[in-house]
PDB file of C-alpha atoms in Angstrom:
ATOM      1  CA  VAL S 264       0.000   0.000   0.000  1.00  0.00           C
ATOM      2  CA  HIS S 265       2.796   2.444   0.898  1.00  0.00           C
ATOM      3  CA  GLY S 266       4.568   1.732  -2.391  1.00  0.00           C
ATOM      4  CA  CYS S 267       1.408   2.494  -4.370  1.00  0.00           C
ATOM      5  CA  LEU S 268       0.814   5.734  -2.459  1.00  0.00           C
ATOM      6  CA  PHE S 269       4.408   6.800  -3.033  1.00  0.00           C
ATOM      7  CA  PHE S 270       4.107   6.066  -6.776  1.00  0.00           C
ATOM      8  CA  PHE S 271       0.799   7.944  -6.979  1.00  0.00           C
ATOM      9  CA  GLU S 272       2.233  10.913  -5.077  1.00  0.00           C
ATOM     10  CA  MET S 273       5.286  11.050  -7.339  1.00  0.00           C
ATOM     11  CA  PHE S 274       3.013  10.833 -10.382  1.00  0.00           C
ATOM     12  CA  ILE S 275       0.977  13.813  -9.136  1.00  0.00           C
ATOM     13  CA  TYR S 276       4.167  15.830  -8.526  1.00  0.00           C
ATOM     14  CA  PHE S 277       5.325  14.961 -12.044  1.00  0.00           C
ATOM     15  CA  ILE S 278       2.023  16.137 -13.572  1.00  0.00           C
ATOM     16  CA  ILE S 279       2.209  19.384 -11.583  1.00  0.00           C
ATOM     17  CA  TYR S 280       5.800  19.840 -12.778  1.00  0.00           C
ATOM     18  CA  LEU S 281       4.791  19.337 -16.407  1.00  0.00           C
ATOM     19  CA  PHE S 282       1.844  21.713 -16.033  1.00  0.00           C
ATOM     20  CA  ASN S 283       4.032  24.419 -14.495  1.00  0.00           C
ATOM     21  CA  TYR S 284       6.748  23.810 -17.090  1.00  0.00           C
ATOM     22  CA  SER S 285       4.314  24.378 -19.952  1.00  0.00           C
ATOM     23  CA  LEU S 286       3.053  27.571 -18.289  1.00  0.00           C
ATOM     24  CA  CYS S 287       6.612  28.928 -18.351  1.00  0.00           C
ATOM     25  CA  SER S 288       6.925  28.226 -22.072  1.00  0.00           C
ATOM     26  CA  SER S 289       6.250  30.875 -24.643  1.00  0.00           C
ATOM     27  CA  ILE S 290       5.520  31.097 -28.340  1.00  0.00           C
ATOM     28  CA  LEU S 291       8.526  32.338 -30.316  1.00  0.00           C
ATOM     29  CA  LEU S 292       6.855  32.411 -33.729  1.00  0.00           C
ATOM     30  CA  GLY S 293       3.228  32.247 -34.755  1.00  0.00           C
ATOM     31  CA  PRO S 294       0.681  31.122 -34.978  1.00  0.00           C
ATOM     32  CA  ILE S 295       1.174  31.761 -38.692  1.00  0.00           C
ATOM     33  CA  ILE S 296      -1.698  30.693 -40.904  1.00  0.00           C
ATOM     34  CA  GLY S 297      -0.438  28.898 -43.988  1.00  0.00           C
ATOM     35  CA  ARG S 298      -2.248  27.378 -46.939  1.00  0.00           C
ATOM     36  CA  VAL S 299      -6.034  27.378 -46.553  1.00  0.00           C
ATOM     37  CA  THR S 300      -8.470  25.583 -48.872  1.00  0.00           C
ATOM     38  CA  SER S 301     -12.194  24.963 -48.524  1.00  0.00           C
ATOM     39  CA  THR S 302     -11.594  22.019 -46.148  1.00  0.00           C
ATOM     40  CA  THR S 303      -7.931  22.200 -45.016  1.00  0.00           C
ATOM     41  CA  ALA S 304      -5.564  24.591 -43.271  1.00  0.00           C
ATOM     42  CA  ARG S 305      -1.996  24.693 -41.985  1.00  0.00           C
ATOM     43  CA  VAL S 306      -0.745  26.617 -38.951  1.00  0.00           C
ATOM     44  CA  MET S 307       2.940  27.103 -38.082  1.00  0.00           C
ATOM     45  CA  VAL S 308       4.115  27.522 -34.473  1.00  0.00           C
ATOM     46  CA  GLU S 309       7.531  27.640 -32.794  1.00  0.00           C
ATOM     47  CA  ILE S 310       7.947  27.509 -29.010  1.00  0.00           C
ATOM     48  CA  ASP S 311      10.920  27.733 -26.671  1.00  0.00           C
ATOM     49  CA  THR S 312      10.633  24.297 -25.008  1.00  0.00           C
ATOM     50  CA  SER S 313      10.383  20.700 -26.198  1.00  0.00           C
ATOM     51  CA  GLN S 314       6.942  19.324 -25.351  1.00  0.00           C
ATOM     52  CA  ILE S 315       3.620  18.194 -26.782  1.00  0.00           C
ATOM     53  CA  VAL S 316       1.771  21.166 -28.265  1.00  0.00           C
ATOM     54  CA  VAL S 317      -1.932  21.165 -29.115  1.00  0.00           C
ATOM     55  CA  VAL S 318      -3.260  23.641 -31.666  1.00  0.00           C
ATOM     56  CA  SER S 319      -7.029  24.031 -31.981  1.00  0.00           C
ATOM     57  CA  LEU S 320      -9.204  25.585 -34.632  1.00  0.00           C
ATOM     58  CA  VAL S 321     -12.507  26.758 -33.169  1.00  0.00           C
ATOM     59  CA  SER S 322     -15.407  27.351 -35.556  1.00  0.00           C
ATOM     60  CA  SER S 323     -16.903  30.792 -34.947  1.00  0.00           C
ATOM     61  CA  SER S 324     -20.345  29.660 -36.058  1.00  0.00           C
ATOM     62  CA  THR S 325     -20.658  26.342 -34.184  1.00  0.00           C
ATOM     63  CA  GLY S 326     -17.997  26.538 -31.458  1.00  0.00           C
ATOM     64  CA  VAL S 327     -16.767  23.084 -32.475  1.00  0.00           C
ATOM     65  CA  SER S 328     -13.030  22.616 -31.957  1.00  0.00           C
ATOM     66  CA  THR S 329     -10.687  20.635 -34.222  1.00  0.00           C
ATOM     67  CA  ASN S 330      -7.383  19.714 -32.536  1.00  0.00           C
ATOM     68  CA  THR S 331      -3.969  18.585 -33.753  1.00  0.00           C
ATOM     69  CA  SER S 332      -1.085  17.738 -31.431  1.00  0.00           C
ATOM     70  CA  LEU S 333       2.622  17.274 -32.126  1.00  0.00           C
ATOM     71  CA  MET S 334       5.696  16.586 -30.037  1.00  0.00           C
ATOM     72  CA  VAL S 335       7.851  19.612 -30.853  1.00  0.00           C
ATOM     73  CA  THR S 336      11.512  20.370 -30.294  1.00  0.00           C
ATOM     74  CA  SER S 337      12.427  23.725 -28.787  1.00  0.00           C
ATOM     75  CA  ASN S 338      13.267  26.589 -31.137  1.00  0.00           C
ATOM     76  CA  GLU S 339      12.109  24.782 -34.290  1.00  0.00           C
ATOM     77  CA  PRO S 340       8.977  25.708 -36.265  1.00  0.00           C
ATOM     78  CA  TYR S 341       6.326  23.011 -36.746  1.00  0.00           C
ATOM     79  CA  VAL S 342       3.351  22.921 -39.103  1.00  0.00           C
ATOM     80  CA  PHE S 343       0.040  21.651 -37.738  1.00  0.00           C
ATOM     81  CA  SER S 344      -2.263  20.341 -40.495  1.00  0.00           C
ATOM     82  CA  PHE S 345      -6.043  20.334 -40.271  1.00  0.00           C
ATOM     83  CA  ASN S 346      -8.504  18.452 -42.487  1.00  0.00           C
ATOM     84  CA  SER S 347     -12.297  18.113 -42.721  1.00  0.00           C
ATOM     85  CA  LEU S 348     -12.986  21.794 -42.106  1.00  0.00           C
ATOM     86  CA  VAL S 349     -16.303  23.338 -43.140  1.00  0.00           C
ATOM     87  CA  PRO S 350     -16.138  25.420 -46.351  1.00  0.00           C
ATOM     88  CA  ASN S 351     -16.747  29.181 -46.160  1.00  0.00           C
ATOM     89  CA  SER S 352     -16.372  29.237 -42.346  1.00  0.00           C
ATOM     90  CA  LYS S 353     -14.404  31.368 -39.907  1.00  0.00           C
ATOM     91  CA  TYR S 354     -11.945  29.594 -37.583  1.00  0.00           C
ATOM     92  CA  VAL S 355     -10.090  31.024 -34.584  1.00  0.00           C
ATOM     93  CA  VAL S 356      -6.596  29.603 -33.934  1.00  0.00           C
ATOM     94  CA  VAL S 357      -5.724  28.661 -30.332  1.00  0.00           C
ATOM     95  CA  VAL S 358      -2.386  27.266 -29.141  1.00  0.00           C
ATOM     96  CA  ASN S 359      -3.521  25.507 -25.970  1.00  0.00           C
ATOM     97  CA  GLY S 360      -1.661  26.384 -22.776  1.00  0.00           C
ATOM     98  CA  PHE S 361      -0.049  29.552 -24.150  1.00  0.00           C
ATOM     99  CA  ASN S 362      -0.834  33.247 -24.315  1.00  0.00           C
ATOM    100  CA  ASN S 363      -2.091  33.546 -27.874  1.00  0.00           C
ATOM    101  CA  VAL S 364      -1.879  36.295 -30.422  1.00  0.00           C
ATOM    102  CA  PRO S 365      -5.440  36.598 -31.744  1.00  0.00           C
ATOM    103  CA  SER S 366      -5.592  35.032 -35.195  1.00  0.00           C
ATOM    104  CA  SER S 367      -8.339  33.692 -37.404  1.00  0.00           C
ATOM    105  CA  PHE S 368      -9.086  32.866 -41.015  1.00  0.00           C
ATOM    106  CA  TYR S 369     -11.913  31.879 -43.344  1.00  0.00           C
ATOM    107  CA  THR S 370     -11.942  28.670 -45.359  1.00  0.00           C
ATOM    108  CA  TRP S 371     -12.660  29.055 -49.061  1.00  0.00           C
ATOM    109  CA  PRO S 372     -16.129  28.350 -50.489  1.00  0.00           C
ATOM    110  CA  SER S 373     -16.560  24.793 -51.783  1.00  0.00           C
ATOM    111  CA  ASN S 374     -17.107  26.040 -55.360  1.00  0.00           C
ATOM    112  CA  PRO S 375     -15.157  29.291 -55.626  1.00  0.00           C
ATOM    113  CA  THR S 376     -15.899  31.709 -58.441  1.00  0.00           C
ATOM    114  CA  LEU S 377     -13.137  33.340 -60.465  1.00  0.00           C
ATOM    115  CA  SER S 378     -13.098  36.333 -58.089  1.00  0.00           C
ATOM    116  CA  ASP S 379     -12.577  33.928 -55.129  1.00  0.00           C
ATOM    117  CA  LYS S 380      -9.361  32.533 -56.627  1.00  0.00           C
ATOM    118  CA  LEU S 381      -7.025  35.169 -55.236  1.00  0.00           C
ATOM    119  CA  LEU S 382      -3.379  34.117 -55.029  1.00  0.00           C
ATOM    120  CA  PHE S 383      -0.765  35.973 -53.014  1.00  0.00           C
ATOM    121  CA  VAL S 384       2.536  35.324 -51.271  1.00  0.00           C
ATOM    122  CA  VAL S 385       3.926  36.827 -48.074  1.00  0.00           C
ATOM    123  CA  THR S 386       7.502  36.243 -46.959  1.00  0.00           C
ATOM    124  CA  ALA S 387       9.425  37.237 -43.874  1.00  0.00           C
ATOM    125  CA  CYS S 388      12.774  36.573 -42.246  1.00  0.00           C
ATOM    126  CA  ASN S 389      12.870  36.151 -38.497  1.00  0.00           C
ATOM    127  CA  ARG S 390      16.581  35.357 -38.408  1.00  0.00           C
ATOM    128  CA  ILE S 391      17.961  38.770 -39.289  1.00  0.00           C
ATOM    129  CA  GLU S 392      21.300  38.096 -37.562  1.00  0.00           C
ATOM    130  CA  LYS S 393      22.005  35.283 -40.075  1.00  0.00           C
ATOM    131  CA  THR S 394      20.808  37.375 -43.018  1.00  0.00           C
ATOM    132  CA  ASN S 395      23.083  40.274 -42.043  1.00  0.00           C
ATOM    133  CA  ARG S 396      26.058  37.932 -41.639  1.00  0.00           C
ATOM    134  CA  ASP S 397      25.506  36.378 -45.077  1.00  0.00           C
ATOM    135  CA  ILE S 398      25.433  39.687 -46.977  1.00  0.00           C
ATOM    136  CA  ILE S 399      28.826  40.711 -48.316  1.00  0.00           C
ATOM    137  CA  PRO S 400      29.328  44.403 -47.350  1.00  0.00           C
ATOM    138  CA  SER S 401      31.181  45.225 -50.614  1.00  0.00           C
ATOM    139  CA  THR S 402      28.032  44.470 -52.648  1.00  0.00           C
ATOM    140  CA  LEU S 403      25.986  47.109 -50.801  1.00  0.00           C
ATOM    141  CA  ARG S 404      27.010  50.222 -52.773  1.00  0.00           C
TER     142      ARG S 404
END
């Protein structure tokens, strides 16, 4: 009996440790909304600790949540993929257990018209120290 109580007590302390550890973690990058179709979406997130991360998409109209979880390594971006979304619907992105930057998106209609087929690209560099190091100063005249 004492051995079981000790094991249970240690298990509870471990769970509390993990809970507190995840509360100390923070999002370094994201959530960044990637490719969105009528039924799929991708969300990129990078955090500062290695752990299991759960990203949820919450439908604004129904409140139904779709979750994807991944074991992530600290300081590396990961893409969370979502399928079976409802066309022409708004979704709010939530990274569970973290302070979130408000972000949302709309899925495309199931049969988009020509005006719905907008294509655009956005790029960014969050590693400016590497970019600056790689530029040869003599070429900047």
